[in-house]
Tab-separated table of C-alpha atoms in Angstrom:
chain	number	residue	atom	x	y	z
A	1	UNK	CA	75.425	140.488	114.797
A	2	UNK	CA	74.811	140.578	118.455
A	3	UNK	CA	74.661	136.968	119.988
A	4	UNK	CA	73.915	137.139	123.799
A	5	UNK	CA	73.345	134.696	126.222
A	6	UNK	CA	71.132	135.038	129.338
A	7	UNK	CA	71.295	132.636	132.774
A	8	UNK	CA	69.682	133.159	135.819
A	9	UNK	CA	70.362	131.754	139.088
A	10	UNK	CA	68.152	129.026	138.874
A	11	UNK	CA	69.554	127.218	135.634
A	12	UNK	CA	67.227	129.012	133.078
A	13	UNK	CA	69.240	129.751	129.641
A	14	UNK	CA	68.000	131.967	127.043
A	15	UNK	CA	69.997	133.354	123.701
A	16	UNK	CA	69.143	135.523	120.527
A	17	UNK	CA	70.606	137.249	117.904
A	18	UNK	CA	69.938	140.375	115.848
A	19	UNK	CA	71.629	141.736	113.138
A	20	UNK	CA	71.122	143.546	109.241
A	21	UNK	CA	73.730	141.045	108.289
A	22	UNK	CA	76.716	141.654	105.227
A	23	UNK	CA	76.813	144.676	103.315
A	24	UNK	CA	75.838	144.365	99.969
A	25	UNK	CA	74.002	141.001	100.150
A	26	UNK	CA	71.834	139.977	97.675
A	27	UNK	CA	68.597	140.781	98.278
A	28	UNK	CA	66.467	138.544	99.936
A	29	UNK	CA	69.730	137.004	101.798
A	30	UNK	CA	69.273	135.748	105.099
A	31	UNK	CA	72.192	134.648	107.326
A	32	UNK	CA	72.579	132.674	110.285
A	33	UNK	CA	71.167	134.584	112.869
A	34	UNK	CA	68.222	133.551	112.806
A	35	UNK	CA	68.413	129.789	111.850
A	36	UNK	CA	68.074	127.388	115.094
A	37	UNK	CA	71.332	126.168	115.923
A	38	UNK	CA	73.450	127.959	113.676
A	39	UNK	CA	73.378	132.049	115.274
A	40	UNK	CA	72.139	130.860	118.671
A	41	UNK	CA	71.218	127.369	120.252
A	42	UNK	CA	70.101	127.410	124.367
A	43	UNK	CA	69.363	124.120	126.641
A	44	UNK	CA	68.324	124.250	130.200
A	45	UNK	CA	70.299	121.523	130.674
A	46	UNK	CA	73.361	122.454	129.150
A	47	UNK	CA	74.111	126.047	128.884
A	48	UNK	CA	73.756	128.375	125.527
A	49	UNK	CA	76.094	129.313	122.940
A	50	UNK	CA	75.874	132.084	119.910
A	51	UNK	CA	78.168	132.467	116.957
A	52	UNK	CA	79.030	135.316	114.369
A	53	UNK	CA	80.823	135.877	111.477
A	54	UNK	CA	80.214	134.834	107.972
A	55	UNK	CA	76.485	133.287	108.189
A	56	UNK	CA	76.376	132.109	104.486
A	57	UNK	CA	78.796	129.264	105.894
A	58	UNK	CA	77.952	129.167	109.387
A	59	UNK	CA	74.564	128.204	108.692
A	60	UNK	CA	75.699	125.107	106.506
A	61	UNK	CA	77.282	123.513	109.904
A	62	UNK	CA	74.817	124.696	113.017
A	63	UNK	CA	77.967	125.284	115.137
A	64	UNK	CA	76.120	126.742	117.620
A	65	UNK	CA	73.947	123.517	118.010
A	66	UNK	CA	77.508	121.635	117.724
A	67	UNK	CA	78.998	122.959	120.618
A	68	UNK	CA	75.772	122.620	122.699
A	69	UNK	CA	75.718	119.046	121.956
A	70	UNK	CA	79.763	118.729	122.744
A	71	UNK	CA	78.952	120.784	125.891
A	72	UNK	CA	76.282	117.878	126.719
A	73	UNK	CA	78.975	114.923	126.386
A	74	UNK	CA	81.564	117.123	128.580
A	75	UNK	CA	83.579	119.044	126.407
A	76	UNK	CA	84.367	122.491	127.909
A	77	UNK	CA	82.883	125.345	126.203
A	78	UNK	CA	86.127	126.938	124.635
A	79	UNK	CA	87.074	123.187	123.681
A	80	UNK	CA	83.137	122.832	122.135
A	81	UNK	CA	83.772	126.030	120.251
A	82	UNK	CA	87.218	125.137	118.729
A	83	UNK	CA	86.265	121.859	117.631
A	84	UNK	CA	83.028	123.412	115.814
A	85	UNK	CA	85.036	125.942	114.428
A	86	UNK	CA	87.923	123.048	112.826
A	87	UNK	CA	84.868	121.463	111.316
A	88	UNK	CA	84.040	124.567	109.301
A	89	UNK	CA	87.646	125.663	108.586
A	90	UNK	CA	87.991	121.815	106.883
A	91	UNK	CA	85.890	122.586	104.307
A	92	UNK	CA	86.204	126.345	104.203
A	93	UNK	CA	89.890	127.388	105.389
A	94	UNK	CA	89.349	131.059	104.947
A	95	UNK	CA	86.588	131.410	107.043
A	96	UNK	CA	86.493	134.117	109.237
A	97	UNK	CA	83.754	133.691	112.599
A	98	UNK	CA	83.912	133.453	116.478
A	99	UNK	CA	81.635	131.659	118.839
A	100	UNK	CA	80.770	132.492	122.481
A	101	UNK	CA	79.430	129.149	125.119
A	102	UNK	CA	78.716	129.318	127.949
A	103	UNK	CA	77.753	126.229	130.327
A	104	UNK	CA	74.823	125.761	132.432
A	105	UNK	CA	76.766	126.818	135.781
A	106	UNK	CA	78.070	129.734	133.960
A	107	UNK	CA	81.981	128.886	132.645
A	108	UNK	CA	82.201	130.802	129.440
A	109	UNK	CA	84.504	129.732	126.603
A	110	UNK	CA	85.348	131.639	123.255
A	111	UNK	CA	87.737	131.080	120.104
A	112	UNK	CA	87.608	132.282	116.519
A	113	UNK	CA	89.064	132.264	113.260
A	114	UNK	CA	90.161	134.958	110.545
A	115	UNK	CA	89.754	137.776	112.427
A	116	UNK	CA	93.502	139.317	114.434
A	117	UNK	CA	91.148	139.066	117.764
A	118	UNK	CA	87.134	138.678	118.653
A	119	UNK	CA	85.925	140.618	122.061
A	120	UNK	CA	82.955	139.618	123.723
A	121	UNK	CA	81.109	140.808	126.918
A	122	UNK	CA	80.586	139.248	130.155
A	123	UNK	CA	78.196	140.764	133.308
A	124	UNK	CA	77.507	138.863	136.255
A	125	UNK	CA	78.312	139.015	140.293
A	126	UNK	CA	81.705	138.085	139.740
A	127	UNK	CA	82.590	141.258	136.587
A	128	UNK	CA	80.598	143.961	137.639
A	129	UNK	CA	80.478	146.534	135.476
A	130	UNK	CA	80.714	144.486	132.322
A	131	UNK	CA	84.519	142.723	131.531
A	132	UNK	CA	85.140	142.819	127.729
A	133	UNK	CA	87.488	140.343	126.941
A	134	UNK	CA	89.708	139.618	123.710
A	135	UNK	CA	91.109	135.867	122.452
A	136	UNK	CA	93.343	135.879	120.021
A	137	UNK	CA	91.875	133.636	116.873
B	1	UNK	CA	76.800	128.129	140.592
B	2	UNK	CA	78.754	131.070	141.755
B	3	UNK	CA	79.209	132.399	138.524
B	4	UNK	CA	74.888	132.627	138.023
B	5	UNK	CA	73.484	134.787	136.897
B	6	UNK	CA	74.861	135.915	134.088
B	7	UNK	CA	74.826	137.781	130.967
B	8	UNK	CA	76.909	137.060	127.793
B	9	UNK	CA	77.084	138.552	124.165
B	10	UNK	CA	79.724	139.245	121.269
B	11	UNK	CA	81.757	141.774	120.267
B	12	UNK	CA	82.859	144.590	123.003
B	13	UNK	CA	79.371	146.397	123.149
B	14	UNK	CA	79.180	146.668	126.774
B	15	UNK	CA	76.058	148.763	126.516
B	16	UNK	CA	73.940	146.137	125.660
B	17	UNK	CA	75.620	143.428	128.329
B	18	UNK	CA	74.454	145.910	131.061
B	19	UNK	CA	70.991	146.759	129.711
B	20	UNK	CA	70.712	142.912	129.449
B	21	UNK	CA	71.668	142.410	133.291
B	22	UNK	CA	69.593	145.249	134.555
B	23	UNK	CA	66.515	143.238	132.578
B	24	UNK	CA	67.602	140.276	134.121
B	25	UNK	CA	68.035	141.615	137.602
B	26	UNK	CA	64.943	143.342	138.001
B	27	UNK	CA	62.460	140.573	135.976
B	28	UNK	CA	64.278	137.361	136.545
B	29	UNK	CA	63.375	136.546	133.062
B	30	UNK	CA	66.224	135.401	130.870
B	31	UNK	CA	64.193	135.903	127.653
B	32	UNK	CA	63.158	139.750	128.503
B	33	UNK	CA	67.393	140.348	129.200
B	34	UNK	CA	67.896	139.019	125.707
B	35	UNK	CA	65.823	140.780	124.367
B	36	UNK	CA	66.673	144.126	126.382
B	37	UNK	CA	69.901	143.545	125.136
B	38	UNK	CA	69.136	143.174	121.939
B	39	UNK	CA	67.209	145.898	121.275
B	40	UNK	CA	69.748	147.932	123.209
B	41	UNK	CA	72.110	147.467	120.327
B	42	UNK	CA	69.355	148.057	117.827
B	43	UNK	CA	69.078	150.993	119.045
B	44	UNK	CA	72.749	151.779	119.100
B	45	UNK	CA	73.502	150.497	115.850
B	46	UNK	CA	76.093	148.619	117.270
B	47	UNK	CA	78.857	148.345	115.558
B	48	UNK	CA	76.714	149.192	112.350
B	49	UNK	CA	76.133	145.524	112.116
B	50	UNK	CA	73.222	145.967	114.140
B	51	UNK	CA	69.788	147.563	113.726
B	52	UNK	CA	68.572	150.315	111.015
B	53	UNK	CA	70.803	152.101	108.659
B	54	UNK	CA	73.391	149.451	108.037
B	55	UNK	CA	74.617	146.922	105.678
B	56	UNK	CA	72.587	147.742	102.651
B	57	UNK	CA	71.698	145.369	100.393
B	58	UNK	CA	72.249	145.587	96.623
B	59	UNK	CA	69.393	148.045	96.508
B	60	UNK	CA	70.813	149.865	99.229
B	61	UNK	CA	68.058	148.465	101.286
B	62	UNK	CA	68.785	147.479	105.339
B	63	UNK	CA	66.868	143.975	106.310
B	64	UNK	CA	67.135	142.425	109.817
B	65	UNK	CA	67.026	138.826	110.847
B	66	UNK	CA	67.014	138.057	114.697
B	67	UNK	CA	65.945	135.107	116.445
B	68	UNK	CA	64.976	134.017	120.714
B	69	UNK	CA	65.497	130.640	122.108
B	70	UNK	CA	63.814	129.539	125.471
B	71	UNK	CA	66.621	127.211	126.867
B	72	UNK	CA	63.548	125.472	129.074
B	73	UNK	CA	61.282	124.130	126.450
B	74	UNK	CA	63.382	124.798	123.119
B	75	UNK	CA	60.617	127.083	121.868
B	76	UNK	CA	62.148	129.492	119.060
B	77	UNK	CA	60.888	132.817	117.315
B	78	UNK	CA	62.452	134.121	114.307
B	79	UNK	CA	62.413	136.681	112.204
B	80	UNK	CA	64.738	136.993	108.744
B	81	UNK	CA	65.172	139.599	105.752
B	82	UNK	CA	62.436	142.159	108.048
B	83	UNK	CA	61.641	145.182	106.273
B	84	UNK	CA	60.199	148.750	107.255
B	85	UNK	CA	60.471	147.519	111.287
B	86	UNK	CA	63.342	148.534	113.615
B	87	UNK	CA	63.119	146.315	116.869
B	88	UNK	CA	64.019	142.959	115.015
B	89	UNK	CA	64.322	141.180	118.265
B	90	UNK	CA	61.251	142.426	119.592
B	91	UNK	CA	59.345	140.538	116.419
B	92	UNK	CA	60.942	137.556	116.806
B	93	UNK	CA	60.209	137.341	120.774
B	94	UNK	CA	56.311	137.532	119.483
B	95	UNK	CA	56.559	135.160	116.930
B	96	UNK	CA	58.058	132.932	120.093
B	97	UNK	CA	55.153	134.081	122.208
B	98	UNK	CA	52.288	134.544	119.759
B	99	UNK	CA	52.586	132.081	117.671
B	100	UNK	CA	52.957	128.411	117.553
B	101	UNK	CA	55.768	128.835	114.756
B	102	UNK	CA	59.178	129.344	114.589
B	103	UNK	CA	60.459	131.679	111.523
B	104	UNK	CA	58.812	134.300	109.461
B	105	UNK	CA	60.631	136.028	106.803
B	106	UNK	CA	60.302	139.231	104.487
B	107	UNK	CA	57.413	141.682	103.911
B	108	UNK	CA	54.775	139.261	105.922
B	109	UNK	CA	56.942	139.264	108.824
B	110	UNK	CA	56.585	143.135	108.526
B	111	UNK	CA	52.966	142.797	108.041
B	112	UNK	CA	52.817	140.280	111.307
B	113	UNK	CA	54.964	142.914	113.363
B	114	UNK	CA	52.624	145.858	112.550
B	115	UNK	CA	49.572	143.524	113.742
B	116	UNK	CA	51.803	142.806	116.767
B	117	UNK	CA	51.754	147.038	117.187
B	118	UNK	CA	55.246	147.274	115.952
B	119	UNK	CA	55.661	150.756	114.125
B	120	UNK	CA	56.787	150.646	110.569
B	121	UNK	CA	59.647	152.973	109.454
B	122	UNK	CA	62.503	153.098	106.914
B	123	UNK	CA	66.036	151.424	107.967
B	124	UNK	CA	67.560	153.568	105.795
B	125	UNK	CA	69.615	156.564	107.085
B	126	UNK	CA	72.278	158.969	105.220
B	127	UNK	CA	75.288	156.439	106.510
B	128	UNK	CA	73.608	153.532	104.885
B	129	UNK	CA	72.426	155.464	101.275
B	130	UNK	CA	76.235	156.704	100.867
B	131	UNK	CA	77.455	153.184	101.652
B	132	UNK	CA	75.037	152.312	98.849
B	133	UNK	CA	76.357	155.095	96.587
B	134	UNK	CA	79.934	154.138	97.505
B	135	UNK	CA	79.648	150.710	96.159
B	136	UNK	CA	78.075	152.049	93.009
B	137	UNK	CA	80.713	153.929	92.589
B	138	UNK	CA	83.142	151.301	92.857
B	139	UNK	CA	81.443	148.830	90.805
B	140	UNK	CA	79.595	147.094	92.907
B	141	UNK	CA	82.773	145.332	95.049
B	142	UNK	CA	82.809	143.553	97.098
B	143	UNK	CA	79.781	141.197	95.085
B	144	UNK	CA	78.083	137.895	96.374
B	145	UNK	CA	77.281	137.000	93.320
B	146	UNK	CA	79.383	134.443	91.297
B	147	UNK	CA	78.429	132.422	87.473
B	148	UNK	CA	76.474	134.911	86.283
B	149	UNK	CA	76.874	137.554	83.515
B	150	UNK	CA	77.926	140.405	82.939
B	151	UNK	CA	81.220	139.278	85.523
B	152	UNK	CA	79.799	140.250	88.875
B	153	UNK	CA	83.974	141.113	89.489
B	154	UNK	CA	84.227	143.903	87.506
B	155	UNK	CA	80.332	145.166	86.586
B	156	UNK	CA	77.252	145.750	88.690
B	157	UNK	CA	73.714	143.976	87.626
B	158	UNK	CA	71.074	143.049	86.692
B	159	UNK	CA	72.547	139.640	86.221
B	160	UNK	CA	71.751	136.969	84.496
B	161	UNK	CA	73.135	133.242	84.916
B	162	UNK	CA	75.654	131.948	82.720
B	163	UNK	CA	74.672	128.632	80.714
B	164	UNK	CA	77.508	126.639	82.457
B	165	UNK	CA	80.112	126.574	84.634
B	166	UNK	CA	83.148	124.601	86.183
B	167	UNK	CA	82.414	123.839	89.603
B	168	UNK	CA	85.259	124.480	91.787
B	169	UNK	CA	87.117	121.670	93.381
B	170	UNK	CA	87.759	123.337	97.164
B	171	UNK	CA	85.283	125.753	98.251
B	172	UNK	CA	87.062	129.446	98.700
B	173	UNK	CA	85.092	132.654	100.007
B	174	UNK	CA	86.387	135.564	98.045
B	175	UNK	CA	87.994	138.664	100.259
B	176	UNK	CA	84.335	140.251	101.276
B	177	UNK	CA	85.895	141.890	104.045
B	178	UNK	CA	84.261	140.454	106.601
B	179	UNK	CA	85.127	141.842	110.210
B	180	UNK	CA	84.041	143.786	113.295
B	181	UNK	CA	81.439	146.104	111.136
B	182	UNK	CA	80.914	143.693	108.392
B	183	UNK	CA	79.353	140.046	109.825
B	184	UNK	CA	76.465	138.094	110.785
């Protein structure tokens, strides 16, 4: 899956997802990418946030929504995501996923789980051309 | 505020950050650099997770989901399990614009997407059919199935459900390999 995230300069968040989603699904399996909350969740007043990984569980928690909603009482995004992701990992501790936040005055936070890393891509002013980072899950 | 605008996505597929930020920079619209973006790695197959002629399904058929949010008024489009139509992203930003819903799913999304103009094509490609030969060949591992007979561990389909079965105390995910080319 590709999450992204969008913000322009006035405040306005946007994020999506597209993907064809695990090889060898069953067919007529759909994963999280497009479920509200779970691949992507966006609020004006908050910022936006997208996850990947393994949508069959990621779907049955919404972290995207989660760490929104976190994001909205204060948390910081990377702090958002980690928390979303312990929720999963308590009920599924081989889980393997990585979410991407970022708030409404663009400070982006990542963390994941199962994988050795997760890279994901930030453009703006500040990381022109396009920085590809790495965390360490 | 000094960090606006900007552009964000997963996995190191810088193609589709800078498509993204050219859309943004030259509409000011933060749904068209989503979707730019997105259909920039369409396009690219990125990572083969992404777009036509990848992950096959257990017919060896490719399906997209892909879903838009507007951060302003929470108004979603979505698309999931699309056949026969490459630009996933581009059906779910007219289901958010042309539509008062929020999700369609399988061959009437397809039908809604040619109405919308979108061409319909196969997602299948030579990579994807001998992906789908390859796990033939291996019996049909890795397998997302699970209580059903014959043993979805060892044998490919059709299955059928088995009359009972114990109900596992912790949940566990079998090893399905999921990782950079292999995810939602």
């Amino acid at each position: 899956t590709v999450g992204m995230i969008s913000i322009d300069e006035n405040g306005h968040v946007a994020a999506g997802t597209s993907t064809n989603g695990l090889n060898h699904k069953v067919p007529g399996r759909v994963g999280d990418s497009p479920i509200p909350g779970a691949g992507c969740y966006a609020d004006n007043t908050v910022g936006g946030a997208v996850a990947t990984g393994d949508g069959d569980v990621m779907m049955r928690f919404l972290p995207s929504f989660q760490v929104i909603e976190s994001m909205r009482h204060g948390v910081s995004p990377t702090q958002a995501i980690e928390d979303a992701l312990n929720r999963i990992l308590k009920y599924y501790p081989t889980f393997n996923g990585a979410l991407v936040a970022v708030s409404k005055d663009g400070y982006v936070g990542a963390a994941c789980t199962g994988f050795s890393s997760f890279h994901y891509c930030v453009r703006s002013h500040s990381h022109q051309p396009t920085a590809v980072f790495s965390v360490k899950c | 505020l000094l960090f606006l605008p900007i552009v964000v996505n997963t996995w190191p597929w810088p193609q589709a950050t800078e498509a993204a930020w050219d859309k943004l920079i030259s509409s000011s619209s933060v749904l068209d650099a989503v979707e730019t973006g997105c259909t920039q790695c369409e396009i690219d197959q990125c990572g083969g997770s992404v777009g036509f002629g990848g992950s096959p399904d257990e017919n060896g058929e490719t399906t997209l989901d892909a879903m838009i949010m507007d951060g302003g008024n929470m108004n979603i489009g979505a698309v999931g399990c699309v056949r026969g139509i490459k630009n996933a992203i581009g059906v779910a930003r007219r289901v958010l614009e042309n539509t008062e819903h929020t999700l369609l799913v399988g061959n009437l999304a397809k039908d809604f997407a040619v109405e919308m103009g979108f061409k319909e094509e196969s997602l299948s490609t030579n990579h994807s059919q001998q992906m789908y030969n390859d796990w033939r060949k291996s019996n049909c591992q890795p397998n997302y199935r699970s209580n059903v007979t014959p043993n979805p561990k060892t044998s490919c389909g059709p299955y059928k459900p088995m009359r009972s079965h114990v109900q596992a105390e912790q949940n566990s995910r079998a090893n399905l390999n999921i990782n950079q080319s292999n995810h939602d």
